[in-house]
Amino acid sequence: MEKNSCRAECAISLLPVLAVAALGGVFTLVGKEPILVFHGAIMALSGALAALYLFRKMLAPPAEIPLEYNDKIIRAAVIMILIWGIIGFGVGDIVAWQLAYPNLNFDLPWTNFGRLRPVHTTAVILGFGGNALLATSFYVVQRTSRARLAGQVTPWLVFWGYNLFVFLGVTGYLFGVTQSREYAEPEWYADLLALLVWIGYFWIFLATLARRAERHIYVANWYFLGFIIAFAMLHIVNNLSVPISLEYAKSYSLFTGVQDAMTQWWYGHNAVGFFLTAAFLGMLYYFLPKAANRPIYSYRLSIIGFWGLVFTYMWAGSHHLHYTALPDWVQVLGMSMSLILLVPSWASVFNGFFTLNGAWHKLRYDPALRFMTLAVLFYAIATFEGVFMALKPVNALSHYTDWTVGHVHAGALGWVAFITIGSLYKLVPWVWHREGTYSRRLEAWHFWLALSGAVIYVGAMWNAGITQSLMWQTYDANGQFVYSFMDSVDMLHPYYVARAIGGLLYLVGFMIGAYNIWLTINPPTPAEIPSTPETRPLPASGVVAQPAAQPAE
Amino acid sequence: MSVKRRDQVSGQLTTGHEWDGIEELDTPIPKPFVWGYLIAFLVALIMWIALPSWPLPSSMKWPYITSYWQGLLGSDAERVERRLAELAAQQKAFDDKINKADLAELVNDPKARKLLMPAGAVLYREHCAMCHGPDAKGQPGFPNLVDDQWLWDGEVEGIYTTIKYGINSSHEETQSAEMPGFLKDESLTKDQVRDVVEYVRSISGQEHFPEAAKRGAVVFEEDGACSGCHGEGGAGGLGVGAPNLTDKHWIYGGDRDSLYRSIAEGRKGVMPHWVDLLREAEIRQLALYIKWLGTPEKQVAKVSSVSIPTTAK
Amino acid sequence: MGKLHQMIERNSIVLVLMITIVASIGGIIEIAPLFTIQNTVEKVEGMRVYTPLELAGRDIYVREGCYACHSQMIRKLKTDVDRYGHYSLAAESMYDRPFQWGSKRTGPDLARIGGRRSDEWHVRHLKEPRKVVKGSLMPGYAFLADTDIDPQRIALSIKALQWAGDPYTDEMVKEAAKDAIRQASPDMDDAESIKERYGEKVQIRDFDGNPARVTEMDAMVAYLQMLGTLVDTKALRAAVKAQRQAAESKPAGKAKEVAAR
Ligand code: HEM
Ligand code: HEM
Ligand SMILES: [Ca+2]
Ligand SMILES: [Ca+2]
Ligand SMILES: [Cu+2]
């Protein structure tokens, strides 16, 4: 049995923790804006609590590390997925209703559309999506390495630090603290916190891989690793900025104008590419074959898909800036690379679908597998559509319209959230040692609500977007416009109502799912399966206990 | 550990690895992918040659990379300039017809009216409706354009000038007119202002206090404080931008509060100038549109956003 | 492929390095040359840094998330140019940190909104958009008129921008807090002194209809009223035309030279 003290790990972790606490303390003392003082106090408090926790760990006698996978951290992240999911989808639906009935803005600072919209995107992408990735990557890396998660305290610091980062972001926007960088709106101090968290995440992942008992690193982990590394690069470069002082939250970007545009969309597009795509593909590569109980269709396709994605995505960001003041040569590179990107994207689609060969019948009674399968379908649609929209002539139509929003949510609702939900329905029983979810019928309800919600949403936005762009471009025989801008706004109302209803269905479905998961965790009639060697897949012989005996590399 | 197995369903060999029960098949890459990559790359290559693309090192000194492949077809900016020039040439025929015609004649041409109203309505909705209202009947602070009451010249040429250079706008040739704030510059007392309010209400045929109105009349007419701009009896029409105060049309309102504010604090409505922002022909069409809209013999076209007919091809 | 990749996937460090390298290439090739290729940002007459009041307005624009609905980028497309005016030049956002080009037009493009509306209209519209434009989807921002600007913060901002490399002079930095007030207070004795620092085109007036205070509404309207007004696009177009004509006559000239030799 391995005994371990936390001296080194705790001592090293103490540095960033104290730094966060100190920065928070300074804000609390000198801050001139209430929101900054509030953020400072929260940072100081969390830092102090974390430091206390570290001190206690350091002074405690060496503890026994249980011969088990670390599933506690995963359980915590699952709860956060549900919380951020409900917040994110809820706010998404609120802003959807605001566009249909603008009086719902209430004309207050903290309830208006411009401030709530980033709350939605951050809560769903970083909150819901980020916690889903923490949970599943920690789960997958342990199982596919047959090793316990590295670190005694770092996973917890990462988990709490990450959620604090999202919390600072979201509450900041409500009070006007934002950098306005899409999907990276949190201000510089939150960005710094995120950077520290990310270093910890990277270390955990690598150290866990290092103690693996498998010779090869499984594909899912390539994707998770790619996501962690790429996002670190993106995050650091995109957020370079000059704070105006410690008394105010405001900072200015180090980049200006056209360079800033390219940097932001290099980030923004690859936030899609690595956060919303690569990492969720990691999820797919584990949970789909597990749920279908089938081997991955093609190892070689995995390789092409992975490296193609990692290389090509990074070139495509400029398709968000077609026909703008960004120089043509960058636009053309973005367009052409987007085209090439279809191939590695669909490599994963093929691998997903054909992995189901021999398991299609399971779709009939397993809603979780249905979620995953539909996720692959939506992924196929979103990537195909994305490539199409990246062509300049098509983008001339789609850009600035709701077509883009439709595309986003085909990816977001159909791919990101579906694969997460499907995986959750598998993962929750596994980490809580249950035979299955509380109710498959509720799973099925969730599935049909989510599917109809997504289809209504995406359909409405496609129609709205295409109508909009056609109205903007229609000339009469004399070369004069046939519609004014407001004409196109007036036309949108029914589509916006439909979208908001679709979003509501989606939200209700998710709440049913959360209820189902809650009852799976806390069953009305407790029936926990005892933790026997069979349910605890870590080999009892103790591969983990002697990591040195089995050199992994 | 590495034991290859043949999968029953697909007949493929596995790679022999297994992670937590997951295996991989060693299926060869499906042909469509090889072809897909090839075709995508070829198409990309064509784009790179035809259009501006790769950055190029063009100097041996730092920073080395100072240019890029210009592409055989040239840049967007050039293409747009060329296309705009082309279309401008096409449009010129149409524009010329409008620009060369006499506005005063066009305004009485029913055929022109039928042809130009729809596009005029679009221009109006795009650039003017947010101030003068969707039906051109104005809104508080912005005058009604269909009531046959004009601050400035209401003939089509006059309207044209107003649109072109604006009122109190930032253009040098703007028409300027200001309603002074009589309380603000202390030329009247509060009581006097209240009296004048009553007088204005009396000449516009509203309920009023006759005593006060009588005192107000003195200020208005005899002291010449107001009649100099608004004319004898407040009938306007002096062409200096001061409105007629005897009708029921108000820019800012005929209630006591609004009148008091107008007189005590003054008004200086701003109508932007459009000379550099719209084409000459567009400004002319707008002037015609406004004139036609307010011309009573035809029914006033409903300027709603629905079902505006196109000038059919 | 298989053999080589087996090596990569057996060694996590190699995998990390490979990913880092492969993922860096695209960004480096697309972003770095934007700083070195000269004509990325054209040289145009008239561009200047934001005045303190305009900058305050811009910060509010960012804070309220106006970019979520409004673009500030007229694309190089006929439809965009016809509706909103000359296409936006890179130079026009050269002092924008961050850029505000936007990706959604729930509302119209604002790149050239300056001068197209009156101050009064802006104030009323920002307070109650649907009172002014039926069917508008825009939230109301009446609270802007109730909040005074914070000159001290603006001064810090200008200082930070100078540090970041924007051409603010030391005098501009020194006067920033006062300039913010001056621009919205035409009655102040030295109000006009802003023009010495920022040029003749600076608009000095009470923007929000409340001369007693310098509010966020003043700042917002000052910002909106200068958008797209700095560069004289008409002159620019003439210059481009002349340049093109010169370029078109040149190759012929060159050919002659070569022939003569
Ligand atoms: C109940 C479900 C949802 C609803 C009702 C909803 C609604 C909305 C609305 C109304 C917008 C603003 C669109 C606009 O500006 O016109 C939006 C934007 C966005 N949402 Fe959602 N959303 C939902 C779920 C999600 C999910 C699950 C994700 C991601 C995982 C997501 C990601 C985004 C993104 C990235 C944008 C910004 C799009 C852009 O900039 O073009 N949404 N959403
Ligand atoms: C090969 C794959 C893809 C390509 C080439 C692609 C391409 C595009 C293009 C051209 C746009 C429109 C940019 C504009 O006109 O403003 C866009 C927007 C977007 N796409 Fe994709 N897309 C792909 C896959 C995905 C996936 C899988 C997601 C998953 C969620 C996604 C999320 C988004 C988001 C969030 C935006 C909105 C960005 C914004 O304006 O805020 N995309 N994409
Ligand atoms: Ca940030
Ligand atoms: Ca003021
Ligand atoms: Cu993209």
Coordinates of C-alpha atoms in Angstrom, one line a residue, chain A residues 143-144 146 214 216-219 286 289-290 294-301 304 308 315 323 328-329 331-333 335-337 339-340 343-344 346-347 350 357-358 392 476-485 487 490, chain B residues 1 7 9-10 15 17-20 22-30 33 36-37 40-41 43-44 47-48 51-55 68 74-77 79 91 94 119 122-123 125-126 279 282 285 305 310-313:
Chain A
R143 CA -9.6 4.1 -17.1
T144 CA -7.6 4.1 -20.3
R146 CA -5.3 2.0 -15.6
E214 CA -0.9 0.7 -20.8
H216 CA -0.1 3.0 -25.7
I217 CA -2.0 6.2 -25.1
Y218 CA -5.6 5.9 -26.2
V219 CA -7.0 8.1 -28.9
Y286 CA -14.4 6.7 -25.2
P289 CA -17.5 2.4 -28.1
K290 CA -18.1 1.7 -24.5
R294 CA -17.9 -2.3 -30.2
P295 CA -14.3 -1.7 -31.2
I296 CA -13.3 1.6 -32.9
Y297 CA -13.9 1.3 -36.6
S298 CA -10.5 2.3 -37.8
Y299 CA -7.3 3.1 -35.9
R300 CA -5.8 4.6 -39.0
L301 CA -8.7 6.9 -39.5
I304 CA -5.7 11.0 -39.9
G308 CA -5.5 16.7 -39.6
W315 CA -5.6 28.1 -40.0
Y323 CA -14.6 40.6 -46.9
D328 CA -7.4 39.1 -48.6
W329 CA -4.5 36.7 -48.4
Q331 CA -9.1 35.3 -45.8
V332 CA -8.2 33.0 -48.7
L333 CA -5.9 30.9 -46.5
M335 CA -11.3 29.7 -46.7
S336 CA -9.0 27.0 -48.3
M337 CA -8.0 25.5 -45.0
L339 CA -12.3 23.3 -47.0
I340 CA -9.5 20.9 -46.3
V343 CA -11.8 15.7 -44.4
P344 CA -10.3 15.2 -40.9
W346 CA -15.5 13.6 -41.2
A347 CA -12.9 11.1 -40.4
F350 CA -17.0 7.9 -40.1
N357 CA -21.8 -1.4 -36.9
G358 CA -23.2 -4.4 -35.2
K392 CA -16.5 33.5 -49.3
D476 CA -35.0 46.3 -58.0
A477 CA -34.6 46.7 -61.7
N478 CA -33.1 50.1 -61.2
G479 CA -30.4 48.9 -58.8
Q480 CA -32.1 50.1 -55.7
F481 CA -32.9 48.3 -52.5
V482 CA -36.3 46.7 -52.1
Y483 CA -36.2 46.3 -48.4
S484 CA -34.9 48.6 -45.6
F485 CA -33.0 47.2 -42.7
D487 CA -38.1 45.4 -42.9
D490 CA -39.9 43.1 -38.6
Chain B
M1 CA -0.8 -8.0 -24.1
D7 CA -13.8 -8.9 -35.2
V9 CA -19.0 -8.3 -37.3
S10 CA -16.6 -6.6 -39.7
T15 CA -4.7 -3.6 -33.6
H17 CA -4.5 -3.0 -28.0
E18 CA -7.2 -2.7 -25.5
W19 CA -8.1 0.0 -23.1
D20 CA -10.7 -0.5 -20.4
I22 CA -12.2 -0.7 -25.9
E23 CA -10.4 -2.2 -28.9
E24 CA -9.6 -0.7 -32.3
L25 CA -10.0 -2.3 -35.7
D26 CA -7.1 -2.0 -38.1
T27 CA -9.5 -1.0 -41.0
P28 CA -7.6 0.5 -43.9
I29 CA -8.4 4.1 -44.6
P30 CA -11.5 4.2 -46.7
F33 CA -10.8 9.9 -47.5
G36 CA -11.2 13.7 -50.3
Y37 CA -7.9 15.0 -49.1
A40 CA -9.7 19.4 -51.2
F41 CA -6.0 20.0 -51.5
V43 CA -9.1 23.0 -54.9
A44 CA -7.2 24.8 -52.2
M47 CA -7.5 29.1 -54.8
W48 CA -4.0 29.9 -53.7
L51 CA -6.2 34.6 -55.2
P52 CA -3.9 36.4 -52.8
S53 CA -2.7 33.8 -50.4
W54 CA 0.7 32.9 -48.9
P55 CA 2.9 35.5 -47.2
Y68 CA 2.4 38.0 -50.1
G74 CA -6.3 40.3 -57.7
S75 CA -7.7 41.4 -54.4
D76 CA -11.2 41.9 -53.2
A77 CA -10.8 45.6 -52.7
R79 CA -12.6 43.7 -57.5
Q91 CA -26.7 52.9 -62.7
F94 CA -30.9 55.6 -64.4
A119 CA -37.8 52.8 -54.1
V122 CA -37.4 52.0 -49.1
L123 CA -35.0 54.9 -49.0
R125 CA -37.6 53.7 -44.3
E126 CA -33.9 53.1 -44.4
R279 CA -26.3 59.5 -54.1
E282 CA -31.3 59.1 -54.0
Q285 CA -36.0 60.6 -55.1
S305 CA -43.0 47.4 -44.3
T310 CA -41.0 46.1 -56.6
T311 CA -40.5 48.1 -59.8
A312 CA -41.0 44.9 -61.7
K313 CA -38.3 43.8 -64.0

